[in-house]
mmCIF file of C-alpha atoms in Angstrom:
data_model
loop_
_atom_site.group_PDB
_atom_site.id
_atom_site.type_symbol
_atom_site.label_atom_id
_atom_site.label_comp_id
_atom_site.label_asym_id
_atom_site.label_seq_id
_atom_site.Cartn_x
_atom_site.Cartn_y
_atom_site.Cartn_z
ATOM 1 C CA MET A 314 98.433 91.662 126.727
ATOM 2 C CA SER A 315 97.283 95.320 127.383
ATOM 3 C CA ARG A 316 94.811 96.200 130.265
ATOM 4 C CA GLU A 317 91.843 96.085 127.233
ATOM 5 C CA GLY A 318 93.037 92.589 126.555
ATOM 6 C CA GLN A 319 94.226 93.505 123.275
ATOM 7 C CA PRO A 320 97.682 92.173 122.284
ATOM 8 C CA ALA A 321 100.456 94.858 123.321
ATOM 9 C CA PHE A 322 101.830 97.439 120.895
ATOM 10 C CA SER A 323 105.139 96.464 118.828
ATOM 11 C CA ALA A 324 106.798 97.985 116.229
ATOM 12 C CA PRO A 325 104.769 100.441 114.143
ATOM 13 C CA VAL A 326 103.225 99.352 110.875
ATOM 14 C CA ASN A 327 101.806 102.835 109.327
ATOM 15 C CA VAL A 328 102.408 106.373 110.073
ATOM 16 C CA GLU A 329 99.373 106.619 112.415
ATOM 17 C CA ASP A 330 101.396 104.319 114.943
ATOM 18 C CA VAL A 331 104.486 106.055 114.813
ATOM 19 C CA GLU A 332 102.204 109.328 115.226
ATOM 20 C CA ARG A 333 101.092 107.760 118.275
ATOM 21 C CA ILE A 334 103.981 106.960 119.905
ATOM 22 C CA ALA A 335 105.431 110.297 119.162
ATOM 23 C CA ALA A 336 102.151 112.070 120.735
ATOM 24 C CA ALA A 337 103.413 110.376 123.938
ATOM 25 C CA ARG A 338 106.527 111.143 124.018
ATOM 26 C CA LEU A 339 107.066 114.821 123.061
ATOM 27 C CA PRO A 340 106.551 117.741 125.297
ATOM 28 C CA ARG A 341 103.378 119.045 124.891
ATOM 29 C CA ALA A 342 104.159 122.404 123.566
ATOM 30 C CA ALA A 343 106.509 120.885 120.869
ATOM 31 C CA LEU A 344 103.435 118.234 120.020
ATOM 32 C CA ASP A 345 100.990 121.254 119.666
ATOM 33 C CA TYR A 346 103.230 123.279 117.293
ATOM 34 C CA TYR A 347 104.427 120.438 114.827
ATOM 35 C CA ARG A 348 100.442 119.035 114.701
ATOM 36 C CA SER A 349 98.340 122.083 115.415
ATOM 37 C CA GLY A 350 96.821 124.241 112.055
ATOM 38 C CA ALA A 351 94.990 127.277 112.132
ATOM 39 C CA GLY A 352 91.040 128.029 113.433
ATOM 40 C CA GLU A 353 89.198 124.955 113.884
ATOM 41 C CA GLU A 354 91.652 123.265 111.931
ATOM 42 C CA TYR A 355 89.313 122.636 109.535
ATOM 43 C CA THR A 356 91.175 122.707 106.662
ATOM 44 C CA LEU A 357 93.978 120.700 108.668
ATOM 45 C CA ARG A 358 91.469 117.956 108.863
ATOM 46 C CA ASN A 359 90.276 118.096 105.153
ATOM 47 C CA ASN A 360 93.861 117.859 104.056
ATOM 48 C CA ARG A 361 93.640 114.372 105.166
ATOM 49 C CA GLU A 362 89.737 113.703 104.531
ATOM 50 C CA ALA A 363 90.312 114.895 100.959
ATOM 51 C CA PHE A 364 92.156 111.917 100.130
ATOM 52 C CA ARG A 365 89.719 109.434 101.527
ATOM 53 C CA ARG A 366 87.016 111.295 99.099
ATOM 54 C CA LEU A 367 88.915 109.722 96.413
ATOM 55 C CA ARG A 368 88.636 106.148 94.618
ATOM 56 C CA ILE A 369 91.352 104.391 93.118
ATOM 57 C CA ARG A 370 90.068 102.713 89.906
ATOM 58 C CA PRO A 371 92.582 99.726 89.356
ATOM 59 C CA ARG A 372 93.591 97.709 86.060
ATOM 60 C CA VAL A 373 94.157 94.161 86.041
ATOM 61 C CA LEU A 374 96.293 91.287 84.224
ATOM 62 C CA ARG A 375 99.648 93.321 84.098
ATOM 63 C CA ASP A 376 102.812 92.150 84.285
ATOM 64 C CA VAL A 377 104.002 93.953 87.378
ATOM 65 C CA SER A 378 106.500 91.442 88.409
ATOM 66 C CA ILE A 379 109.100 94.360 88.223
ATOM 67 C CA ARG A 380 108.601 97.678 89.364
ATOM 68 C CA ASP A 381 110.340 101.306 89.080
ATOM 69 C CA LEU A 382 109.266 103.574 91.592
ATOM 70 C CA SER A 383 111.584 106.423 90.779
ATOM 71 C CA THR A 384 111.085 109.498 88.918
ATOM 72 C CA VAL A 385 112.710 112.678 87.353
ATOM 73 C CA ALA A 386 112.669 116.200 89.437
ATOM 74 C CA LEU A 387 113.995 118.992 87.884
ATOM 75 C CA GLY A 388 116.082 116.887 85.718
ATOM 76 C CA LYS A 389 117.245 114.448 88.203
ATOM 77 C CA ARG A 390 116.262 111.390 88.664
ATOM 78 C CA VAL A 391 115.545 110.097 92.484
ATOM 79 C CA ALA A 392 114.365 106.700 93.626
ATOM 80 C CA VAL A 393 110.803 107.523 94.868
ATOM 81 C CA PRO A 394 108.414 110.117 93.857
ATOM 82 C CA PHE A 395 107.995 111.437 97.547
ATOM 83 C CA GLY A 396 110.215 113.586 99.655
ATOM 84 C CA ILE A 397 110.589 115.304 103.060
ATOM 85 C CA ALA A 398 109.028 118.961 102.851
ATOM 86 C CA PRO A 399 110.707 121.963 104.845
ATOM 87 C CA THR A 400 109.225 121.822 108.285
ATOM 88 C CA ALA A 401 111.091 124.037 111.181
ATOM 89 C CA MET A 402 112.815 122.895 114.056
ATOM 90 C CA HIS A 403 113.630 119.211 113.887
ATOM 91 C CA CYS A 404 115.611 119.613 117.020
ATOM 92 C CA MET A 405 112.456 119.537 119.110
ATOM 93 C CA ALA A 406 111.420 116.106 118.024
ATOM 94 C CA HIS A 407 115.122 114.660 118.369
ATOM 95 C CA PRO A 408 118.639 116.365 119.286
ATOM 96 C CA ASP A 409 120.154 115.001 115.763
ATOM 97 C CA GLY A 410 116.914 117.012 114.187
ATOM 98 C CA GLU A 411 117.413 117.519 110.203
ATOM 99 C CA VAL A 412 120.464 116.103 110.035
ATOM 100 C CA ALA A 413 119.063 112.947 110.907
ATOM 101 C CA SER A 414 116.003 113.734 108.704
ATOM 102 C CA ALA A 415 118.434 114.616 106.065
ATOM 103 C CA ARG A 416 120.072 111.101 106.384
ATOM 104 C CA ALA A 417 117.037 108.835 106.620
ATOM 105 C CA ALA A 418 115.988 110.849 102.766
ATOM 106 C CA GLU A 419 119.374 110.064 101.697
ATOM 107 C CA LYS A 420 119.192 106.254 102.344
ATOM 108 C CA ILE A 421 115.701 106.413 100.663
ATOM 109 C CA GLY A 422 116.593 108.117 97.893
ATOM 110 C CA ALA A 423 114.131 111.138 98.533
ATOM 111 C CA VAL A 424 114.378 114.549 98.220
ATOM 112 C CA PHE A 425 115.285 116.635 101.331
ATOM 113 C CA ILE A 426 113.694 120.246 101.850
ATOM 114 C CA LEU A 427 115.665 121.977 104.810
ATOM 115 C CA SER A 428 113.901 124.922 105.915
ATOM 116 C CA THR A 429 115.296 128.321 106.895
ATOM 117 C CA LEU A 430 113.986 127.700 110.309
ATOM 118 C CA SER A 431 115.934 124.528 110.531
ATOM 119 C CA THR A 432 117.940 123.941 114.015
ATOM 120 C CA ARG A 433 120.674 122.558 112.285
ATOM 121 C CA SER A 434 122.201 124.824 109.785
ATOM 122 C CA LEU A 435 123.180 124.324 106.067
ATOM 123 C CA GLU A 436 126.758 123.259 106.478
ATOM 124 C CA GLU A 437 125.769 120.313 109.180
ATOM 125 C CA VAL A 438 123.361 118.987 107.007
ATOM 126 C CA ALA A 439 125.422 119.239 103.823
ATOM 127 C CA GLU A 440 128.006 117.576 105.616
ATOM 128 C CA ALA A 441 126.023 114.642 107.132
ATOM 129 C CA ALA A 442 124.078 114.088 103.902
ATOM 130 C CA PRO A 443 126.325 114.434 100.960
ATOM 131 C CA LYS A 444 124.924 112.505 98.341
ATOM 132 C CA ALA A 445 120.978 113.296 99.197
ATOM 133 C CA THR A 446 119.153 115.218 96.960
ATOM 134 C CA LYS A 447 119.160 118.442 98.704
ATOM 135 C CA TRP A 448 116.723 121.398 98.224
ATOM 136 C CA PHE A 449 116.535 124.792 100.401
ATOM 137 C CA GLN A 450 113.406 126.419 101.419
ATOM 138 C CA LEU A 451 113.861 130.054 101.764
ATOM 139 C CA TYR A 452 111.857 133.009 103.391
ATOM 140 C CA ILE A 453 112.837 136.624 102.218
ATOM 141 C CA TYR A 454 113.807 138.812 105.558
ATOM 142 C CA LYS A 455 113.285 142.498 105.630
ATOM 143 C CA ASN A 456 117.084 142.822 105.908
ATOM 144 C CA ARG A 457 117.450 141.282 101.921
ATOM 145 C CA ASN A 458 121.362 140.738 103.033
ATOM 146 C CA ILE A 459 120.274 138.196 105.410
ATOM 147 C CA THR A 460 118.301 136.171 102.643
ATOM 148 C CA GLU A 461 120.948 136.746 100.093
ATOM 149 C CA ASP A 462 123.491 135.168 102.282
ATOM 150 C CA LEU A 463 121.473 132.185 102.608
ATOM 151 C CA VAL A 464 121.227 131.833 99.034
ATOM 152 C CA ARG A 465 125.032 131.854 98.492
ATOM 153 C CA ARG A 466 125.411 129.406 101.340
ATOM 154 C CA ALA A 467 123.415 126.992 99.691
ATOM 155 C CA GLU A 468 124.666 127.454 95.969
ATOM 156 C CA ARG A 469 127.999 126.669 97.668
ATOM 157 C CA LEU A 470 127.383 123.801 99.624
ATOM 158 C CA GLY A 471 125.590 121.902 96.634
ATOM 159 C CA TYR A 472 121.552 122.257 97.356
ATOM 160 C CA LYS A 473 120.101 122.021 94.119
ATOM 161 C CA ALA A 474 117.249 123.888 94.093
ATOM 162 C CA LEU A 475 115.237 127.002 96.447
ATOM 163 C CA VAL A 476 111.891 126.578 97.536
ATOM 164 C CA LEU A 477 110.628 130.005 98.115
ATOM 165 C CA THR A 478 107.486 130.046 100.367
ATOM 166 C CA VAL A 479 105.239 132.646 99.250
ATOM 167 C CA ASP A 480 102.264 132.285 101.246
ATOM 168 C CA ALA A 481 103.755 133.837 104.839
ATOM 169 C CA PRO A 482 103.979 137.315 104.764
ATOM 170 C CA LEU A 483 102.782 136.518 108.442
ATOM 171 C CA PHE A 484 102.389 133.454 109.933
ATOM 172 C CA GLY A 485 98.572 132.272 110.587
ATOM 173 C CA ILE A 486 96.334 132.307 114.234
ATOM 174 C CA ARG A 487 97.349 128.852 115.562
ATOM 175 C CA TRP A 488 95.235 128.673 118.631
ATOM 176 C CA ALA A 489 97.588 125.556 120.682
ATOM 177 C CA ASP A 490 100.730 127.985 119.873
ATOM 178 C CA ALA A 491 99.123 131.140 121.267
ATOM 179 C CA ARG A 492 98.116 129.175 124.791
ATOM 180 C CA ASN A 493 101.078 127.532 125.051
ATOM 181 C CA LYS A 494 103.015 130.768 124.288
ATOM 182 C CA PHE A 495 105.420 128.875 122.202
ATOM 183 C CA HIS A 496 108.526 129.705 121.953
ATOM 184 C CA LEU A 497 112.143 127.734 120.990
ATOM 185 C CA PRO A 498 113.747 126.001 123.915
ATOM 186 C CA PRO A 499 116.533 127.586 125.624
ATOM 187 C CA HIS A 500 119.115 124.638 124.471
ATOM 188 C CA LEU A 501 117.756 125.275 120.709
ATOM 189 C CA LYS A 502 118.420 128.100 118.060
ATOM 190 C CA LEU A 503 117.571 128.529 114.698
ATOM 191 C CA ALA A 504 121.076 127.479 113.223
ATOM 192 C CA ASN A 505 121.052 129.598 109.579
ATOM 193 C CA PHE A 506 121.512 132.317 111.424
ATOM 194 C CA THR A 507 124.444 134.252 113.726
ATOM 195 C CA GLY A 508 122.460 137.167 114.935
ATOM 196 C CA PRO A 509 120.839 136.896 117.826
ATOM 197 C CA ALA A 510 117.486 138.323 116.610
ATOM 198 C CA GLU A 511 117.248 135.846 113.993
ATOM 199 C CA ALA A 512 118.754 132.852 115.944
ATOM 200 C CA ASP A 513 117.533 133.372 119.270
ATOM 201 C CA GLY A 514 114.285 135.215 118.476
ATOM 202 C CA VAL A 515 111.516 132.909 118.578
ATOM 203 C CA ARG A 516 111.640 133.394 122.677
ATOM 204 C CA GLU A 517 111.319 136.333 124.923
ATOM 205 C CA ARG A 518 109.622 138.383 121.917
ATOM 206 C CA THR A 519 106.509 139.425 123.196
ATOM 207 C CA THR A 520 104.454 139.044 126.569
ATOM 208 C CA LYS A 521 101.758 137.249 125.014
ATOM 209 C CA GLY A 522 100.786 134.823 122.452
ATOM 210 C CA SER A 523 103.229 132.637 120.015
ATOM 211 C CA GLN A 524 106.821 133.990 119.761
ATOM 212 C CA LEU A 525 107.302 132.348 116.746
ATOM 213 C CA GLN A 526 104.627 134.563 115.136
ATOM 214 C CA ALA A 527 105.988 137.465 116.761
ATOM 215 C CA TYR A 528 109.307 136.622 115.115
ATOM 216 C CA VAL A 529 107.836 136.514 111.820
ATOM 217 C CA THR A 530 105.925 139.810 112.011
ATOM 218 C CA ASP A 531 109.246 141.665 113.236
ATOM 219 C CA LEU A 532 111.281 139.784 110.567
ATOM 220 C CA PHE A 533 109.590 138.933 107.204
ATOM 221 C CA ASP A 534 109.252 141.007 104.441
ATOM 222 C CA GLN A 535 105.385 141.869 104.418
ATOM 223 C CA THR A 536 105.974 144.319 101.658
ATOM 224 C CA LEU A 537 106.721 141.294 99.084
ATOM 225 C CA THR A 538 105.324 141.109 95.740
ATOM 226 C CA TRP A 539 106.155 139.522 92.233
ATOM 227 C CA ASP A 540 109.186 141.856 92.084
ATOM 228 C CA ALA A 541 111.000 140.120 94.852
ATOM 229 C CA LEU A 542 110.783 136.897 92.655
ATOM 230 C CA THR A 543 113.026 139.140 89.977
ATOM 231 C CA TRP A 544 115.173 139.905 92.701
ATOM 232 C CA LEU A 545 116.053 136.580 93.395
ATOM 233 C CA LYS A 546 116.476 135.356 90.135
ATOM 234 C CA SER A 547 118.910 138.373 89.884
ATOM 235 C CA ILE A 548 121.131 136.787 92.619
ATOM 236 C CA THR A 549 121.045 133.025 91.709
ATOM 237 C CA LYS A 550 121.026 130.295 89.069
ATOM 238 C CA LEU A 551 119.399 127.934 91.168
ATOM 239 C CA PRO A 552 116.071 126.815 89.790
ATOM 240 C CA ILE A 553 113.390 128.084 91.782
ATOM 241 C CA ILE A 554 110.158 126.516 93.071
ATOM 242 C CA LEU A 555 107.479 128.627 94.567
ATOM 243 C CA LYS A 556 105.522 127.008 97.285
ATOM 244 C CA GLY A 557 102.172 128.023 98.579
ATOM 245 C CA ILE A 558 100.660 128.139 95.408
ATOM 246 C CA LEU A 559 96.454 127.267 95.260
ATOM 247 C CA THR A 560 95.042 129.581 92.479
ATOM 248 C CA LYS A 561 95.131 129.116 88.853
ATOM 249 C CA GLU A 562 95.829 133.346 88.956
ATOM 250 C CA ASP A 563 98.810 132.820 90.745
ATOM 251 C CA VAL A 564 100.163 130.178 88.203
ATOM 252 C CA GLU A 565 100.224 132.524 85.344
ATOM 253 C CA GLU A 566 102.030 134.960 87.287
ATOM 254 C CA ALA A 567 104.543 132.226 88.479
ATOM 255 C CA ILE A 568 104.561 131.122 84.448
ATOM 256 C CA ASN A 569 105.274 134.816 83.655
ATOM 257 C CA HIS A 570 108.256 134.918 85.861
ATOM 258 C CA ASN A 571 109.869 131.394 84.408
ATOM 259 C CA VAL A 572 109.967 129.688 87.315
ATOM 260 C CA ALA A 573 110.915 125.847 87.557
ATOM 261 C CA GLY A 574 108.293 124.505 89.577
ATOM 262 C CA VAL A 575 104.892 125.603 91.937
ATOM 263 C CA MET A 576 104.149 123.356 94.906
ATOM 264 C CA VAL A 577 100.568 123.392 95.771
ATOM 265 C CA SER A 578 100.505 124.069 99.614
ATOM 266 C CA ASN A 579 98.244 125.299 102.136
ATOM 267 C CA HIS A 580 101.623 125.935 104.882
ATOM 268 C CA GLY A 581 100.204 122.452 106.318
ATOM 269 C CA ALA A 582 96.710 124.128 107.232
ATOM 270 C CA ARG A 583 98.663 126.674 108.890
ATOM 271 C CA GLN A 584 97.394 130.041 107.523
ATOM 272 C CA VAL A 585 93.595 130.644 106.916
ATOM 273 C CA ASP A 586 91.144 128.129 108.141
ATOM 274 C CA GLY A 587 89.005 127.602 105.301
ATOM 275 C CA PHE A 588 91.660 127.203 102.511
ATOM 276 C CA PRO A 589 91.133 124.482 100.301
ATOM 277 C CA ALA A 590 92.748 120.872 100.922
ATOM 278 C CA THR A 591 95.887 120.834 98.576
ATOM 279 C CA ILE A 592 94.516 117.749 96.664
ATOM 280 C CA GLU A 593 91.210 119.511 96.272
ATOM 281 C CA ALA A 594 93.302 122.588 94.483
ATOM 282 C CA LEU A 595 95.945 120.269 92.794
ATOM 283 C CA PRO A 596 93.596 119.630 89.539
ATOM 284 C CA GLU A 597 93.488 123.565 89.144
ATOM 285 C CA ILE A 598 97.049 123.901 89.309
ATOM 286 C CA VAL A 599 98.001 121.070 86.911
ATOM 287 C CA LYS A 600 95.560 122.380 84.215
ATOM 288 C CA ALA A 601 96.875 125.910 84.595
ATOM 289 C CA VAL A 602 100.365 125.109 84.351
ATOM 290 C CA CYS A 603 99.786 123.102 81.080
ATOM 291 C CA GLY A 604 103.110 121.453 81.172
ATOM 292 C CA ARG A 605 104.962 125.011 81.182
ATOM 293 C CA CYS A 606 106.445 124.054 84.622
ATOM 294 C CA GLU A 607 106.929 121.155 87.292
ATOM 295 C CA VAL A 608 104.180 120.621 89.764
ATOM 296 C CA PHE A 609 104.615 119.436 93.234
ATOM 297 C CA MET A 610 102.235 118.968 96.186
ATOM 298 C CA ASP A 611 101.925 119.092 99.653
ATOM 299 C CA GLY A 612 99.569 118.500 102.791
ATOM 300 C CA GLY A 613 98.164 115.754 104.261
ATOM 301 C CA VAL A 614 99.983 112.726 102.882
ATOM 302 C CA THR A 615 100.439 109.760 105.522
ATOM 303 C CA GLN A 616 99.937 106.840 103.115
ATOM 304 C CA GLY A 617 101.051 105.481 99.935
ATOM 305 C CA THR A 618 98.300 105.495 98.367
ATOM 306 C CA ASP A 619 98.062 109.176 98.932
ATOM 307 C CA VAL A 620 101.179 109.257 96.932
ATOM 308 C CA PHE A 621 99.800 107.315 93.867
ATOM 309 C CA LYS A 622 96.108 109.731 93.988
ATOM 310 C CA ALA A 623 98.743 112.938 93.637
ATOM 311 C CA LEU A 624 100.281 111.554 90.953
ATOM 312 C CA ALA A 625 97.256 110.776 88.976
ATOM 313 C CA LEU A 626 95.645 113.952 89.752
ATOM 314 C CA GLY A 627 99.138 115.517 87.917
ATOM 315 C CA ALA A 628 101.878 116.199 90.988
ATOM 316 C CA LYS A 629 105.201 115.115 89.897
ATOM 317 C CA MET A 630 106.111 114.365 93.585
ATOM 318 C CA VAL A 631 104.791 114.853 96.859
ATOM 319 C CA PHE A 632 106.395 116.299 100.116
ATOM 320 C CA ILE A 633 105.727 114.865 103.637
ATOM 321 C CA GLY A 634 105.895 116.958 106.534
ATOM 322 C CA ARG A 635 104.799 115.634 109.958
ATOM 323 C CA PRO A 636 105.419 111.989 109.687
ATOM 324 C CA VAL A 637 108.773 112.813 109.175
ATOM 325 C CA LEU A 638 108.760 114.522 112.542
ATOM 326 C CA TRP A 639 106.806 111.583 114.318
ATOM 327 C CA GLY A 640 109.554 109.501 113.108
ATOM 328 C CA LEU A 641 112.031 111.518 114.846
ATOM 329 C CA ALA A 642 110.453 111.255 117.951
ATOM 330 C CA TYR A 643 110.033 107.886 117.747
ATOM 331 C CA ASP A 644 113.532 106.773 116.984
ATOM 332 C CA GLY A 645 115.459 109.663 115.378
ATOM 333 C CA GLU A 646 117.048 108.987 112.266
ATOM 334 C CA GLU A 647 115.812 105.439 112.122
ATOM 335 C CA GLY A 648 112.355 106.628 113.202
ATOM 336 C CA ALA A 649 112.206 109.016 110.213
ATOM 337 C CA LYS A 650 113.547 106.197 107.582
ATOM 338 C CA THR A 651 110.866 103.762 109.090
ATOM 339 C CA VAL A 652 108.372 106.294 108.079
ATOM 340 C CA LEU A 653 109.786 106.529 104.757
ATOM 341 C CA GLU A 654 109.978 102.992 104.324
ATOM 342 C CA ILE A 655 106.208 102.607 105.174
ATOM 343 C CA ILE A 656 105.313 104.862 102.164
ATOM 344 C CA ARG A 657 107.595 103.282 100.218
ATOM 345 C CA HIS A 658 106.276 100.038 100.571
ATOM 346 C CA GLU A 659 102.720 101.277 100.706
ATOM 347 C CA PHE A 660 103.220 102.908 97.203
ATOM 348 C CA ASP A 661 104.848 99.934 95.817
ATOM 349 C CA PHE A 662 102.104 97.681 96.579
ATOM 350 C CA THR A 663 99.650 100.165 95.325
ATOM 351 C CA LEU A 664 101.248 100.431 91.748
ATOM 352 C CA ALA A 665 101.158 96.558 91.841
ATOM 353 C CA LEU A 666 97.719 96.107 92.796
ATOM 354 C CA THR A 667 96.450 99.041 90.362
ATOM 355 C CA GLY A 668 98.102 97.359 87.206
ATOM 356 C CA CYS A 669 101.301 99.759 87.337
ATOM 357 C CA SER A 670 105.133 98.673 86.769
ATOM 358 C CA SER A 671 106.286 102.453 87.130
ATOM 359 C CA ILE A 672 105.282 105.737 87.572
ATOM 360 C CA ALA A 673 104.548 106.147 83.888
ATOM 361 C CA GLY A 674 101.772 103.598 84.213
ATOM 362 C CA ILE A 675 99.620 105.857 86.044
ATOM 363 C CA GLU A 676 96.554 107.420 84.147
ATOM 364 C CA LYS A 677 94.507 110.130 85.282
ATOM 365 C CA GLU A 678 91.385 108.293 85.064
ATOM 366 C CA MET A 679 92.436 105.770 87.879
ATOM 367 C CA VAL A 680 91.760 108.129 90.330
ATOM 368 C CA VAL A 681 88.444 109.961 90.646
ATOM 369 C CA PRO A 682 86.017 111.547 92.985
ATOM 370 C CA ALA A 683 83.620 109.198 95.239
ATOM 371 C CA SER A 684 80.655 110.857 93.456
ATOM 372 C CA PHE A 685 82.023 108.605 90.335
ATOM 373 C CA TYR A 686 80.311 105.778 91.780
ATOM 374 C CA SER A 687 77.041 106.963 93.508
ATOM 375 C CA LEU A 688 73.737 105.598 92.400
ATOM 376 C CA LEU A 689 71.564 107.953 90.843
#
């Protein structure tokens, strides 16, 4: 028994349990980097709270004895309608880092997106999880040769898509990172690079504030316009997904450039405090896309019911970021797999208890705002 007279904590049963364990194990600077958002973190909280403001309208007396959780994304069938979002520097959570995360995704049958700012390389991840469906998240550097090299390597190694982040000409103001003077620990590097400015540059770059913010300010191309997408399409045949879309106006630009998909994302609420929660923005984007490309979403997804709600509102697939990092800190590859298994289990039960035997059975009318039930 614990000191409070409650049963001692054992194996985690939900993502919140895993996060609690991770918070107790991670060094303070790494924990703050992973969990923080921009400004007062209203948008960070709202990413979660907006899901809670949605209600599920279940159907009954339907045969749900056999359930199929699979979906098709970019023409490839995958086992579950969720994947691992691109998040930086997994090795701060566990030495195996992105290799462990990719292996966990492979075992579950989930899509894995590797970040440009990863602490294990494109090559290491491809070798470790050869059967996983892998996409590569891309930033465009001022030195376009660096970006082109990343694209060529991703193609050669069998990554199936490029996820171009379009909401980060700069990184947002994150107070925790500024207080901690966040930097990459000395035993780690950004593994996709050989040049010291790119590989080791997230430390000793400035005398105050976040070293990562200084890195991005120095190296990322802030002059980018839609012409950059034209350039990117000229050097690759991989399908391109634009990550960071929050408005219907940008959807039209994306469609005009023939992208394969858009990802509704507010960068984990880490850019501007006051952006909408991604689940709030999703219906506008789905309506604007009108079936012309695929729609994905990340931000605030921690439960199987969140997956269900996002799919009902029109997402093809959702992506999970911080929970996977908590899983790594909890138990490496097994911990990351535990998180994915928890969400799969919850989603499976949600399907059954709403009368759906597959994703095709999820109807838009099954998810409504809480105000739908207001008594007037």
